[in-house]
């Protein structure tokens, strides 16, 4: 085995080995510049994957997605996070960005969510629930814990509150509510100890298909509509804009519907 | 200013400290003074909550608290309410998370005491209990105080696990750290700032007490 | 070992520390346990105190049994009437000297404690220092507090674990003198553990040599230093002049035994224990080796003369340690001490040829030991 000190080519190889990875690391942003960062509300967890795959097939371009609660994402964007497109779960957060002059366009609806009552498998409530059951279940104590997203800041939480107020149950159910930070956590609570939960249709479909429980749609008239607004942000580049357009086209819209969202009619 | 959340945080911190400290005294003494094969293993276990992310702890808490598990099921049948999403469940999680904060300072304090001091006490006629009261405790009390204050302050600030297993129930599991997070999410910066400032001041005073006391005590014997 | 009063100790154990020790200590007697580190002497003391428990053993004091493994009896230290002084004193740092002493007075009525404690402190020459904390006392003062605390318990036996090893030489001498002085007023058996043979012989009535947990020999300091049981015991007390010889014959009428060693025929005190022709180990303490002075020849030159050359001459203060290579053969060397003025007067230096006399009454015969002792 050759002594490292005696071999004149060794030092050169050592420095090359050191510099090469650094170059790769620093060069990555250059390569990634064509893959814009998209901020997506976590209630769109399941649906974005197939949509971006469709986008890639269609245009050959790719996007990078960052999930979070709408509120968190908004705050990050305000702080300067390099997102180029924001898919929110409601209007208010998008408006904040517009008010702060961070948007490149005005906001548009890309999908509308639906609320459901989800009953997990091991719940004292019966499967395939009838909504009329709710008040009696409350009264006789079968419903001890109902999970919803936090109405203070989560769009699906606000809608859940609307629905409960509509049913006149909001006051009586106070001590029995569990608040998830977002609708995804509300769903998680539902499957890990709550007796039932009010979550989004897309999440409920997902849970039901894996056999974790059953659900029933809440009528849209019981709550403010869950319009999902999106907005292009100032740094938006070509690919981001292309993705923005793609979301409004029939291919993407079909996928939204498949995942339990309703889609805007052309006039909206 | 969410006084309910603040009061809840104080209660959680107080109960955690009251329950954990006596247990920690016993355990810390044993680890400090007994020589046994599994000592390193036990010390690693004690230190584990320090290095695990709260999400790991939260995940295990959820599993253990659920109605289907041994503990959760037993609790449910005994008290007819679920362990998850309750103050008691939070307290239990808090006890586990604070184990290193409670045990380690005490263990150091006991270890700093030469074994011969206890032996001299026994050979002077003091019973084991009298030895603890009159010799061990006066020499180790700064360690015990540090452990208590650290546990209290750390529980006040506990966030990750509470977020995962609490359910954010006002008056039950909505601690002030969660309240601050919610205000930030809702873009209510004024409230968030007020509550953060309060928590900051509280923690600073707590840590300040520890350092002050340790400093003064150290001067006495040297 | 039939002393009904005083301390009776018998300890036996194979692991973790091997022990095989038996001795007794009468009231008012001081027995020193001597041995190199690792010999188990502290362990023995701790077993007497109740801090360690041997696999098998018996410890009794004044008829009270403290430990009896056969009967399953094992009193904790609190129930044994012992007073112990630790090597590091183990004073309670948060208590004053007075409070350290009163801690050991649980058996005394509380209103009497302070007076008695002050009295004790006076006995150990610590008058006026009762309010000081240990960190405000010197090493020697701390040792005295530790002793006062041990005595405060009014113990039936006093145990001292290397009590003088952590202080300087001058203080040590002082404390040793004080202990010797205090003994007059103490009626307890006292066990002193030390690695210093000299100290043991200074203070003890009897000395017990320990080696790897075995008690090798026990006897008065004179006996230990001049008549060790065997080569190992001799080495442990610092006697290096141990040689192998052979008994030639006994001459009872002249009260001598003839011993063959190298080319010499040595005369020793008559010792019928060893048969003629048998091999023995023999030892001569340095003080029994006398130089044949060149300048002033003495009358004793006829007694067991031995010749050789000086191999080493080490000056240690006012005396010199001389190592003699007997018959210029490096197999047999003898070490003895000479005052510096003798060295100078005789102008002794390394490689000088000299002669010495081995005093008959200084040669002590022992059964032959294993060569690697």
CSV table of C-alpha atoms in Angstrom, one decimal, chain A residues 69-75 78 93 96 122-124 144-145 150 152-153 174-175 177-181 185 188-190 192-195, chain B residues 62 66-68 80-82 84-86 162-170 172-174 178-179 181-189:
chain,number,residue,atom,x,y,z
A,69,UNK,CA,-51.9,25.0,7.6
A,70,UNK,CA,-53.2,28.0,5.5
A,71,UNK,CA,-52.3,30.3,8.4
A,72,UNK,CA,-48.7,29.1,8.7
A,73,UNK,CA,-48.1,29.2,5.0
A,74,UNK,CA,-49.5,32.7,4.8
A,75,UNK,CA,-47.2,33.8,7.6
A,78,UNK,CA,-45.3,37.3,4.5
A,93,UNK,CA,-55.5,34.2,4.0
A,96,UNK,CA,-53.9,39.1,3.6
A,122,UNK,CA,-64.9,1.7,17.3
A,123,UNK,CA,-67.2,4.6,18.1
A,124,UNK,CA,-70.3,4.3,20.4
A,144,UNK,CA,-68.2,12.4,24.5
A,145,UNK,CA,-65.7,13.8,22.1
A,150,UNK,CA,-59.8,24.9,15.2
A,152,UNK,CA,-60.0,30.3,15.4
A,153,UNK,CA,-57.9,29.9,12.3
A,174,UNK,CA,-68.7,23.1,24.0
A,175,UNK,CA,-67.1,20.9,26.6
A,177,UNK,CA,-65.0,19.5,21.4
A,178,UNK,CA,-61.5,18.5,20.4
A,179,UNK,CA,-59.7,21.1,18.3
A,180,UNK,CA,-57.2,20.0,15.7
A,181,UNK,CA,-54.7,22.6,14.4
A,185,UNK,CA,-55.3,16.8,12.7
A,188,UNK,CA,-56.3,12.1,13.2
A,189,UNK,CA,-58.0,12.8,16.5
A,190,UNK,CA,-61.2,11.2,15.1
A,192,UNK,CA,-57.5,7.9,17.6
A,193,UNK,CA,-60.0,8.3,20.4
A,194,UNK,CA,-62.7,10.8,19.5
A,195,UNK,CA,-66.2,9.5,19.1
B,62,UNK,CA,-51.2,8.5,21.4
B,66,UNK,CA,-55.8,5.0,22.9
B,67,UNK,CA,-58.8,3.0,24.1
B,68,UNK,CA,-57.4,-0.1,22.4
B,80,UNK,CA,-65.2,6.1,32.3
B,81,UNK,CA,-63.4,8.7,30.3
B,82,UNK,CA,-60.6,8.5,27.8
B,84,UNK,CA,-56.3,10.8,25.6
B,85,UNK,CA,-57.5,14.4,25.3
B,86,UNK,CA,-57.7,14.8,29.1
B,162,UNK,CA,-49.3,18.8,24.0
B,163,UNK,CA,-50.1,19.8,20.4
B,164,UNK,CA,-50.1,16.1,19.3
B,165,UNK,CA,-52.0,14.5,22.1
B,166,UNK,CA,-54.0,17.3,23.8
B,167,UNK,CA,-56.8,18.1,21.5
B,168,UNK,CA,-56.6,21.8,22.4
B,169,UNK,CA,-59.6,21.7,24.8
B,170,UNK,CA,-60.0,25.0,26.7
B,172,UNK,CA,-58.5,20.9,29.9
B,173,UNK,CA,-55.6,20.7,27.5
B,174,UNK,CA,-55.3,24.1,25.9
B,178,UNK,CA,-50.9,26.2,22.3
B,179,UNK,CA,-52.9,29.4,22.8
B,181,UNK,CA,-49.6,29.2,18.5
B,182,UNK,CA,-53.3,29.6,17.7
B,183,UNK,CA,-53.1,33.3,18.0
B,184,UNK,CA,-50.1,33.3,15.6
B,185,UNK,CA,-52.0,31.1,13.1
B,186,UNK,CA,-55.0,33.5,13.3
B,187,UNK,CA,-52.7,36.5,12.6
B,188,UNK,CA,-53.6,38.0,16.0
B,189,UNK,CA,-50.1,39.3,16.6
